[in-house]
Short mmCIF file of C-alpha atoms in Angstrom, two decimals:
data_model
loop_
_atom_site.label_atom_id
_atom_site.label_comp_id
_atom_site.label_asym_id
_atom_site.label_seq_id
_atom_site.Cartn_x
_atom_site.Cartn_y
_atom_site.Cartn_z
CA MET A 1 -20.85 49.25 14.45
CA PRO A 2 -18.33 51.89 15.59
CA GLU A 3 -15.48 50.87 17.89
CA ILE A 4 -16.55 50.61 21.53
CA PRO A 5 -14.10 52.37 23.89
CA CYS A 6 -12.98 50.22 26.80
CA SER A 7 -14.32 52.79 29.27
CA ARG A 8 -17.88 52.42 27.90
CA PHE A 9 -17.89 48.67 27.32
CA ARG A 10 -19.49 47.65 30.60
CA SER A 11 -22.35 50.09 30.18
CA TYR A 12 -22.82 48.78 26.61
CA LEU A 13 -23.08 45.21 27.90
CA ALA A 14 -25.53 46.23 30.61
CA GLU A 15 -27.77 48.03 28.09
CA THR A 16 -27.71 45.29 25.44
CA PRO A 17 -29.67 42.03 25.88
CA PRO A 18 -27.45 38.93 25.45
CA ALA A 19 -29.54 37.79 22.45
CA ALA A 20 -28.77 41.08 20.66
CA LEU A 21 -24.98 40.90 21.14
CA PRO A 22 -22.95 40.39 17.91
CA GLN A 23 -21.51 37.00 17.01
CA VAL A 24 -17.99 38.19 16.15
CA TRP A 25 -15.85 40.11 18.64
CA LEU A 26 -12.41 41.68 18.44
CA ILE A 27 -10.95 43.08 21.66
CA PHE A 28 -7.53 44.71 21.24
CA GLY A 29 -5.07 46.88 23.15
CA GLU A 30 -3.54 46.79 26.64
CA GLU A 31 -3.37 43.18 27.80
CA ALA A 32 -4.86 43.73 31.25
CA PHE A 33 -7.78 45.73 29.87
CA CYS A 34 -8.39 43.16 27.11
CA GLY A 35 -8.54 40.40 29.69
CA ALA A 36 -11.04 42.30 31.82
CA ALA A 37 -13.24 43.18 28.83
CA ALA A 38 -13.19 39.57 27.59
CA ALA A 39 -14.17 38.33 31.05
CA ASP A 40 -17.08 40.79 31.16
CA LEU A 41 -18.28 39.67 27.72
CA ILE A 42 -18.03 35.96 28.56
CA GLY A 43 -19.84 36.57 31.83
CA ARG A 44 -22.66 38.30 29.95
CA LEU A 45 -22.99 35.60 27.29
CA LEU A 46 -22.39 32.65 29.64
CA PRO A 47 -23.62 33.58 33.11
CA GLY A 48 -22.92 31.36 36.10
CA PRO A 49 -22.26 27.66 35.48
CA GLU A 50 -22.89 27.99 31.72
CA LYS A 51 -19.27 29.06 31.21
CA ALA A 52 -18.03 25.57 32.13
CA PHE A 53 -19.88 24.12 29.14
CA GLY A 54 -20.04 26.98 26.65
CA TYR A 55 -16.57 28.56 26.72
CA ASP A 56 -14.12 26.93 24.28
CA PRO A 57 -10.66 28.55 23.99
CA VAL A 58 -8.52 27.36 21.08
CA ASP A 59 -4.89 26.60 21.90
CA ASN A 60 -1.85 27.79 19.95
CA ASP A 61 -3.79 30.39 17.97
CA ASP A 62 -5.14 27.67 15.65
CA VAL A 63 -7.36 29.70 13.30
CA SER A 64 -8.54 26.69 11.29
CA ALA A 65 -9.70 24.88 14.43
CA ALA A 66 -11.49 28.02 15.66
CA ILE A 67 -13.34 28.44 12.35
CA GLU A 68 -14.36 24.78 12.34
CA ARG A 69 -15.72 24.91 15.88
CA VAL A 70 -17.59 28.21 15.57
CA SER A 71 -19.12 27.09 12.24
CA THR A 72 -20.39 23.79 13.63
CA PHE A 73 -23.92 23.45 14.99
CA SER A 74 -23.96 22.40 18.62
CA LEU A 75 -25.61 19.14 19.66
CA PHE A 76 -26.98 20.96 22.69
CA SER A 77 -28.97 24.15 22.93
CA GLY A 78 -27.36 27.19 24.45
CA THR A 79 -24.68 29.75 23.78
CA ARG A 80 -21.10 28.87 22.81
CA VAL A 81 -18.07 31.19 22.81
CA ILE A 82 -15.08 29.99 20.78
CA ALA A 83 -12.06 32.12 21.66
CA LEU A 84 -8.68 32.90 20.15
CA PRO A 85 -7.01 34.41 23.25
CA ASP A 86 -3.82 36.46 22.79
CA SER A 87 -4.06 35.97 19.05
CA ARG A 88 -1.20 36.90 16.73
CA ILE A 89 -3.36 37.01 13.63
CA PHE A 90 -2.70 40.70 12.92
CA TYR A 91 1.04 40.54 13.59
CA SER A 92 3.54 41.29 10.84
CA ARG A 93 7.33 41.08 10.60
CA GLU A 94 7.64 44.68 11.80
CA ASP A 95 6.04 43.72 15.14
CA HIS A 96 8.92 41.46 16.25
CA GLN A 97 10.48 44.21 18.39
CA GLY A 98 7.31 44.70 20.41
CA LEU A 99 6.94 40.94 20.91
CA LEU A 100 10.51 40.61 22.13
CA LYS A 101 9.94 43.45 24.56
CA LYS A 102 6.84 41.71 25.92
CA ALA A 103 8.82 38.46 26.15
CA ARG A 104 11.48 40.07 28.28
CA GLU A 105 8.92 41.80 30.50
CA ALA A 106 7.08 38.51 31.08
CA PHE A 107 10.39 36.74 31.79
CA GLU A 108 11.30 39.35 34.39
CA ASP A 109 7.86 38.88 35.96
CA ASP A 110 8.63 35.15 36.26
CA GLN A 111 5.91 34.30 33.70
CA VAL A 112 8.06 32.01 31.59
CA PRO A 113 5.30 30.30 29.53
CA LYS A 114 3.93 33.70 28.54
CA ALA A 115 7.45 34.93 27.73
CA VAL A 116 8.05 31.86 25.56
CA ARG A 117 4.81 32.47 23.66
CA HIS A 118 5.87 36.02 22.74
CA PHE A 119 9.45 34.95 22.06
CA THR A 120 8.59 32.12 19.67
CA ALA A 121 6.03 34.34 17.95
CA ALA A 122 8.76 36.91 17.27
CA LEU A 123 11.07 34.21 15.92
CA GLY A 124 8.24 32.94 13.71
CA LEU A 125 7.64 36.40 12.26
CA LEU A 126 11.34 36.61 11.44
CA SER A 127 11.42 33.02 10.07
CA LEU A 128 14.12 32.12 12.60
CA SER A 129 14.60 28.77 14.31
CA LEU A 130 15.84 28.36 17.88
CA ALA A 131 19.32 27.74 16.50
CA ASP A 132 19.12 31.03 14.58
CA ALA A 133 18.14 33.11 17.61
CA ALA A 134 21.73 34.34 18.02
CA GLN A 135 21.05 36.53 14.98
CA LEU A 136 18.94 38.73 17.25
CA ALA A 137 22.04 39.94 19.10
CA PRO A 138 22.99 43.58 18.43
CA GLY A 139 25.50 43.94 15.62
CA GLN A 140 24.27 40.93 13.67
CA LYS A 141 23.19 41.43 10.08
CA GLY A 142 19.58 41.40 8.99
CA VAL A 143 17.60 41.85 12.23
CA LYS A 144 17.51 45.12 14.12
CA ILE A 145 17.02 44.93 17.89
CA ASP A 146 17.43 47.55 20.58
CA PRO A 147 20.72 46.81 22.45
CA ASP A 148 19.05 47.86 25.74
CA LEU A 149 16.32 45.29 25.12
CA TRP A 150 18.87 42.58 24.42
CA GLY A 151 20.99 43.47 27.48
CA ASP A 152 23.50 40.72 28.16
CA GLY A 153 21.27 38.21 26.37
CA GLY A 154 20.78 36.14 29.51
CA TRP A 155 17.00 36.19 29.24
CA VAL A 156 17.20 34.97 25.63
CA THR A 157 19.46 32.07 26.67
CA ALA A 158 17.06 31.12 29.45
CA LEU A 159 14.05 31.12 27.11
CA LEU A 160 15.92 29.08 24.49
CA ASP A 161 16.83 26.49 27.14
CA TRP A 162 13.20 26.35 28.26
CA CYS A 163 11.98 25.84 24.68
CA ARG A 164 14.47 23.03 24.08
CA ASP A 165 13.54 21.30 27.35
CA LYS A 166 9.85 21.43 26.41
CA GLY A 167 10.41 20.50 22.78
CA LEU A 168 8.92 23.79 21.51
CA ALA A 169 9.84 25.47 18.26
CA PRO A 170 8.65 28.65 16.50
CA SER A 171 6.27 28.18 13.63
CA PRO A 172 6.68 30.32 10.50
CA ALA A 173 4.28 33.23 10.26
CA ALA A 174 1.32 32.75 7.94
CA ASP A 175 -1.30 35.21 6.79
CA ARG A 176 -4.54 33.69 8.08
CA CYS A 177 -6.56 36.89 8.07
CA GLY A 178 -8.23 36.12 4.71
CA GLU A 179 -9.51 32.73 5.87
CA LEU A 180 -10.97 34.19 9.07
CA GLN A 181 -12.38 37.21 7.20
CA GLN A 182 -14.38 34.97 4.87
CA ALA A 183 -15.79 32.99 7.78
CA ALA A 184 -16.78 36.15 9.68
CA ALA A 185 -18.46 37.63 6.60
CA LYS A 186 -20.42 34.42 6.02
CA GLY A 187 -21.67 34.24 9.62
CA PHE A 188 -22.03 31.44 12.15
CA PRO A 189 -24.88 29.23 13.43
CA ALA A 190 -27.21 30.89 15.92
CA GLY A 191 -25.85 30.87 19.44
CA ASN A 192 -22.19 30.60 18.36
CA HIS A 193 -19.82 33.50 19.05
CA LEU A 194 -16.20 34.05 18.04
CA LEU A 195 -14.00 36.11 20.39
CA ILE A 196 -10.53 37.32 19.38
CA THR A 197 -8.27 39.16 21.83
CA THR A 198 -4.97 40.65 20.72
CA GLU A 199 -2.60 43.43 21.67
CA LEU A 200 -1.81 44.56 18.14
CA VAL A 201 -4.24 45.38 15.31
CA ASP A 202 -3.68 46.53 11.76
CA LYS A 203 -6.79 48.56 10.92
CA ARG A 204 -5.91 48.48 7.23
CA ARG A 205 -6.60 44.75 7.07
CA GLY A 206 -9.84 43.51 5.56
CA LEU A 207 -10.39 41.30 8.64
CA TYR A 208 -10.58 44.32 10.92
CA LYS A 209 -13.02 46.09 8.59
CA THR A 210 -15.23 42.99 8.30
CA ILE A 211 -15.43 42.51 12.07
CA LEU A 212 -16.20 46.21 12.47
CA GLU A 213 -19.06 45.83 9.98
CA LYS A 214 -20.42 42.41 10.94
CA GLY A 215 -19.55 42.27 14.61
CA ALA A 216 -18.08 44.46 17.35
CA VAL A 217 -14.63 45.86 18.12
CA VAL A 218 -13.62 46.93 21.64
CA ASN A 219 -10.68 49.33 21.76
CA CYS A 220 -8.65 48.75 24.94
CA SER A 221 -5.55 50.56 23.71
CA VAL A 222 -4.02 53.28 25.87
CA PRO A 223 -3.51 56.77 24.41
CA MET A 224 0.12 57.64 25.12
CA GLY A 225 0.21 61.23 23.82
CA GLY A 226 1.09 64.22 25.96
CA GLY A 227 -2.03 66.26 25.20
CA ARG A 228 -4.67 66.93 27.81
CA GLN A 229 -7.21 64.65 26.14
CA ASP A 230 -4.81 61.67 26.18
CA VAL A 231 -3.75 62.36 29.77
CA VAL A 232 -7.38 62.48 30.93
CA ALA A 233 -8.13 59.25 29.05
CA ARG A 234 -5.15 57.48 30.66
CA GLU A 235 -6.14 58.62 34.13
CA ALA A 236 -9.71 57.41 33.56
CA LEU A 237 -8.47 53.98 32.46
CA LEU A 238 -6.17 53.78 35.47
CA ALA A 239 -8.98 54.69 37.86
CA ASP A 240 -11.38 52.20 36.26
CA HIS A 241 -8.80 49.40 36.44
CA THR A 242 -8.15 50.20 40.10
CA ARG A 243 -11.87 50.13 40.95
CA SER A 244 -12.22 46.80 39.15
CA ILE A 245 -9.45 45.14 41.16
CA LEU A 246 -10.60 46.64 44.46
CA GLY A 247 -14.20 45.65 43.73
CA ARG A 248 -13.27 41.97 43.42
CA SER A 249 -11.84 42.06 46.94
CA GLY A 250 -14.66 44.16 48.41
CA LYS A 251 -12.34 47.05 49.25
CA GLU A 252 -12.12 50.77 48.63
CA MET A 253 -9.17 53.16 48.53
CA ALA A 254 -9.04 56.59 50.13
CA GLN A 255 -8.52 59.43 47.66
CA ASP A 256 -5.20 60.51 49.19
CA ALA A 257 -4.03 56.88 49.09
CA TYR A 258 -4.95 56.61 45.41
CA ARG A 259 -3.12 59.85 44.55
CA LEU A 260 -0.02 58.70 46.43
CA MET A 261 -0.03 55.29 44.73
CA SER A 262 -0.48 56.93 41.30
CA GLU A 263 2.48 59.24 41.91
CA MET A 264 4.65 56.27 42.88
CA THR A 265 3.49 53.95 40.10
CA GLY A 266 2.90 56.16 37.07
CA PHE A 267 1.00 54.65 34.14
CA ASP A 268 2.32 51.10 34.31
CA ILE A 269 -0.52 48.59 34.44
CA ARG A 270 1.68 45.67 35.50
CA THR A 271 3.22 47.63 38.39
CA LEU A 272 -0.15 49.08 39.39
CA THR A 273 -1.79 45.65 39.48
CA ALA A 274 1.05 44.14 41.52
CA ASN A 275 0.99 47.04 43.98
CA LEU A 276 -2.78 46.81 44.40
CA GLU A 277 -2.52 43.11 45.18
CA LYS A 278 0.13 43.86 47.83
CA LEU A 279 -2.05 46.57 49.37
CA ILE A 280 -5.12 44.32 49.42
CA GLN A 281 -3.19 41.63 51.29
CA PHE A 282 -1.52 44.11 53.63
CA SER A 283 -4.75 45.88 54.61
CA GLY A 284 -6.25 42.58 55.78
CA GLU A 285 -9.88 42.86 56.81
CA ALA A 286 -9.92 46.66 56.76
CA PRO A 287 -12.49 47.83 54.18
CA VAL A 288 -10.47 50.91 53.11
CA ILE A 289 -6.84 51.12 51.98
CA THR A 290 -5.25 54.24 53.47
CA ALA A 291 -2.30 56.45 52.55
CA ALA A 292 -0.46 54.98 55.54
CA ASP A 293 -0.85 51.52 53.98
CA VAL A 294 0.60 52.81 50.70
CA ARG A 295 3.60 54.37 52.45
CA GLU A 296 4.26 51.22 54.47
CA VAL A 297 4.05 48.80 51.53
CA LEU A 298 5.36 50.80 48.56
CA THR A 299 7.56 53.68 49.68
CA ARG A 300 10.72 51.76 50.52
CA THR A 301 10.90 49.98 47.20
CA ARG A 302 10.73 53.29 45.38
CA GLN A 303 13.34 55.08 47.48
CA ASP A 304 15.96 52.39 48.07
CA PRO A 305 17.69 51.01 44.94
CA VAL A 306 19.65 48.50 47.03
CA TYR A 307 16.37 47.17 48.38
CA GLU A 308 15.15 46.75 44.80
CA LEU A 309 18.25 44.72 43.97
CA THR A 310 17.92 42.41 46.99
CA GLY A 311 14.19 42.10 46.32
CA ALA A 312 14.87 40.92 42.76
CA LEU A 313 17.53 38.56 44.12
CA SER A 314 14.98 37.06 46.52
CA ASP A 315 12.62 36.61 43.56
CA ARG A 316 15.45 34.90 41.62
CA ASN A 317 14.80 37.44 38.86
CA VAL A 318 18.21 37.46 37.19
CA GLU A 319 17.35 40.21 34.68
CA GLY A 320 16.01 42.47 37.43
CA VAL A 321 19.07 41.98 39.65
CA LEU A 322 21.50 42.65 36.81
CA ARG A 323 19.60 45.78 35.82
CA HIS A 324 19.68 47.16 39.38
CA LEU A 325 23.35 46.15 39.72
CA ASP A 326 24.21 48.19 36.63
CA ALA A 327 22.32 51.21 38.00
CA LEU A 328 24.02 51.00 41.40
CA LEU A 329 27.49 50.71 39.90
CA GLN A 330 26.79 53.69 37.66
CA GLU A 331 25.77 55.66 40.76
CA GLY A 332 29.19 54.91 42.24
CA LEU A 333 28.24 52.35 44.88
CA VAL A 334 31.22 50.24 45.94
CA PRO A 335 30.99 46.55 44.84
CA LEU A 336 31.71 45.37 48.39
CA GLN A 337 28.69 47.36 49.63
CA ILE A 338 26.46 45.67 47.05
CA LEU A 339 27.84 42.25 47.99
CA ALA A 340 27.24 42.99 51.69
CA ALA A 341 23.57 43.76 50.92
CA MET A 342 23.28 40.48 48.99
CA ILE A 343 24.86 38.51 51.84
CA ASN A 344 22.51 40.10 54.36
CA ALA A 345 19.48 39.28 52.18
CA MET A 346 20.52 35.63 51.81
CA ARG A 347 21.28 35.33 55.54
CA ARG A 348 17.76 36.49 56.32
CA MET A 349 16.43 34.07 53.73
CA LEU A 350 18.33 31.26 55.47
CA LEU A 351 16.85 32.30 58.83
CA ALA A 352 13.35 32.22 57.37
CA LYS A 353 13.97 28.84 55.73
CA GLY A 354 15.37 27.46 58.98
CA PHE A 355 12.16 28.44 60.73
CA GLY A 356 10.07 27.06 57.86
CA VAL A 357 11.56 23.55 58.11
CA SER A 358 11.37 23.47 61.93
CA PRO A 359 8.40 22.05 63.92
CA PRO A 360 7.07 25.56 64.76
CA GLY A 361 7.35 26.39 61.05
CA ARG A 362 4.57 23.93 60.26
CA ALA A 363 2.18 26.79 61.00
CA TRP A 364 3.28 28.28 57.66
CA HIS A 365 2.06 26.85 54.38
CA LYS A 366 2.38 27.86 50.76
CA GLY A 367 -0.29 30.29 49.55
CA MET A 368 -1.13 31.52 53.07
CA GLY A 369 -2.75 34.95 53.24
CA PHE A 370 -1.41 37.82 55.30
CA ASN A 371 -4.24 37.72 57.84
CA ASP A 372 -3.69 34.03 58.58
CA PHE A 373 0.04 34.69 58.81
CA GLN A 374 -0.47 37.37 61.44
CA ARG A 375 -2.78 35.15 63.48
CA SER A 376 -0.94 31.84 63.43
CA VAL A 377 2.60 32.23 62.13
CA MET A 378 3.79 35.53 63.60
CA PRO A 379 3.36 34.32 67.22
CA ALA A 380 5.33 31.17 66.35
CA ILE A 381 8.14 33.28 64.87
CA GLN A 382 8.26 35.46 67.98
CA GLU A 383 8.51 32.36 70.17
CA TRP A 384 11.24 31.03 67.86
CA ASP A 385 13.20 34.28 68.20
CA GLN A 386 12.77 34.32 71.97
CA ALA A 387 14.06 30.75 72.25
CA LEU A 388 17.15 31.79 70.26
CA LEU A 389 17.76 34.80 72.52
CA SER A 390 17.40 32.62 75.61
CA SER A 391 19.90 30.11 74.24
CA LEU A 392 22.36 32.87 73.38
CA ALA A 393 22.00 34.32 76.87
CA GLU A 394 22.84 30.93 78.39
CA TRP A 395 25.83 30.43 76.09
CA ASP A 396 27.08 33.93 76.82
CA GLU A 397 26.99 33.66 80.59
CA ALA A 398 30.48 33.47 82.00
CA PRO A 399 31.14 30.31 84.04
CA GLU A 400 31.67 30.83 87.71
CA GLY A 401 35.26 31.81 88.46
CA ASP A 402 35.85 33.13 84.94
CA PRO A 403 38.25 36.06 85.33
CA GLY A 404 36.40 37.83 82.53
CA ALA A 405 33.07 37.66 84.33
CA ASP A 406 31.63 40.94 85.53
CA PRO A 407 29.57 40.43 88.69
CA LYS A 408 28.13 43.94 88.53
CA ALA A 409 24.49 44.26 87.76
CA ASP A 410 23.34 46.67 85.09
CA GLN A 411 21.20 49.68 85.85
CA ASP A 412 18.02 47.67 85.38
CA GLY A 413 19.11 45.15 87.98
CA GLY A 414 19.87 42.42 85.41
CA LYS A 415 23.18 40.60 85.22
CA LYS A 416 25.64 41.59 82.57
CA ASN A 417 27.30 38.98 80.41
CA ARG A 418 31.02 38.64 79.91
CA ARG A 419 31.03 41.41 77.29
CA GLY A 420 29.55 43.78 79.82
CA ALA A 421 26.34 44.00 77.78
CA ALA A 422 22.88 43.78 79.33
CA GLY A 423 21.76 40.93 77.07
CA PRO A 424 22.65 38.82 74.01
CA MET A 425 23.56 40.81 70.91
CA THR A 426 22.52 39.22 67.60
CA ASP A 427 20.96 39.98 64.24
CA LEU A 428 19.76 36.41 63.83
CA VAL A 429 16.19 37.05 64.91
CA ILE A 430 13.56 36.94 62.16
CA ALA A 431 11.19 39.50 63.69
CA PRO A 432 13.11 42.18 65.64
CA LYS A 433 11.07 44.10 68.16
CA GLY A 434 8.94 46.74 66.46
CA LYS A 435 9.40 45.17 63.01
CA ASN A 436 6.32 45.34 60.78
CA ALA A 437 4.83 41.93 60.03
CA TYR A 438 4.30 42.40 56.29
CA PRO A 439 7.99 42.32 55.20
CA ILE A 440 8.41 39.16 57.30
CA TYR A 441 5.41 37.64 55.51
CA LEU A 442 7.05 38.43 52.14
CA LEU A 443 10.35 36.99 53.41
CA LEU A 444 8.72 33.62 54.13
CA LYS A 445 6.97 33.66 50.75
CA ASN A 446 10.29 34.30 49.00
CA SER A 447 12.01 31.55 51.01
CA GLU A 448 9.80 29.02 49.22
CA ARG A 449 11.94 29.57 46.11
CA PHE A 450 15.02 28.11 47.85
CA LYS A 451 16.03 24.86 49.49
CA LEU A 452 17.82 24.92 52.85
CA THR A 453 20.95 23.21 51.53
CA GLU A 454 20.91 25.54 48.54
CA LEU A 455 20.96 28.63 50.78
CA ILE A 456 23.92 27.25 52.71
CA ASP A 457 25.80 26.76 49.43
CA ILE A 458 24.81 30.27 48.29
CA LEU A 459 26.27 31.85 51.42
CA ALA A 460 29.50 29.89 50.89
CA ASP A 461 29.59 31.14 47.29
CA LEU A 462 29.04 34.73 48.44
CA GLN A 463 31.86 34.36 50.96
CA GLN A 464 34.23 33.17 48.23
CA THR A 465 33.17 36.14 46.09
CA ASP A 466 33.92 38.44 49.02
CA VAL A 467 37.45 37.04 49.26
CA LYS A 468 37.98 37.45 45.50
CA LEU A 469 36.80 41.07 45.62
CA LYS A 470 39.20 41.84 48.46
CA THR A 471 42.15 40.08 46.84
CA SER A 472 41.72 41.26 43.22
CA GLY A 473 40.46 37.84 42.19
CA GLY A 474 38.83 39.26 39.06
CA PRO A 475 36.91 42.26 37.66
CA PRO A 476 34.39 43.33 40.37
CA ARG A 477 31.42 43.65 38.00
CA GLN A 478 32.09 40.22 36.48
CA LEU A 479 32.42 38.62 39.92
CA LEU A 480 29.11 40.11 41.06
CA GLU A 481 27.30 39.21 37.84
CA SER A 482 28.56 35.62 38.02
CA VAL A 483 27.41 35.01 41.59
CA ILE A 484 24.03 36.66 40.83
CA ILE A 485 23.46 34.34 37.86
CA ARG A 486 24.43 31.29 39.95
CA ILE A 487 21.99 32.29 42.72
CA CYS A 488 19.08 33.06 40.42
CA ARG A 489 19.47 30.06 38.17
CA GLY A 490 20.28 27.56 40.89
CA HIS A 491 23.82 26.72 39.80
#
């Protein structure tokens, strides 16, 4: 059977009766598209509650276990799908660079288990142990790695620590294609299906050719050429992926909103998916996502590099913060300006955490959606802010007989405080008047990553860094990098 393009896979499933579907499946290419295609196939073979009994994923890419299970007759009637998800069966030593890149991307997305899986796979391909991982550093003999990918090596250190804590170690690469090829050529008992998903495929391998002949191959790879045909194919995949995500939430997107989002995102599936999820939450119960929604949720992140840095800091994404720090310093931004933005971000985080641990903050809970936040939490925050302003107004009133008191009323008829101002001046409110609710919702979500006492210590650390920057207490870049690493890693 010829390869089935990802864009035509759903129509193929709809036109083919489940009993006529092949027993061996290989789905390869872009991870997000592979996952969606696999879900569609499993849903077709195991509709409804049947998935709970018939779907059998094999852990740790154990080919022998998968062959044993798919070759065994079931004690019960019905369809079974034995899966090798995210398989590395086609990987070779030359693929280590791509795996390390995926490991770093997953680490920066705070998907540590996924990052570790790619990282240990790369080490296995190179026959390196955890202790040998230092050989990956640029300049070492034997292994070639992009210096930009390595960076300062902080992400590698973090993954190594995680592996040691969990007792994980890379396993040497082994060529298991021949074993699986023989099993696929021989066939499986009726009702049993084997599903392999992978990002990389070597079409020269006999395993690929056997699956193409005996089963079905779904090509979810993305054409990255600059020709018109590749560009049209990419845009079609992007549009289909967008419709799929919106369809699950029962929403649509206006054409001008989609064009604006595409211009801001480019062809980056991870960024597109994350942005769509933000837009779905932000739009609430509205059935259509508008261009105004896109501008409100996405524009600032694109246009403000400092905002990107503080956003990564709030996510405790050390690699992201260091990357944005490097970009800002190259653009000529003064270190004290960057530190001031970090201090402001952590102060707001402390305000949000203070509300979260207070009695009114009980209205907030982890995993809360934006609609529920607007209904139940936002009014509590506004009352919290108003109570603070009232307290400040009382504290600021000059006692009777104070020579600094100004008895004159302001133009609105209200009494001025001892500064001569019409009311308390503070930036300690969580939701300033006219502030959109969505950034405040994200602020409370990010505050869950920190403890209250931790935030107090962080602000003290930032203050000490401020003093060192102003008194030549060390190289500015090194001082900023050190405090960033301490904040993100909890030290």
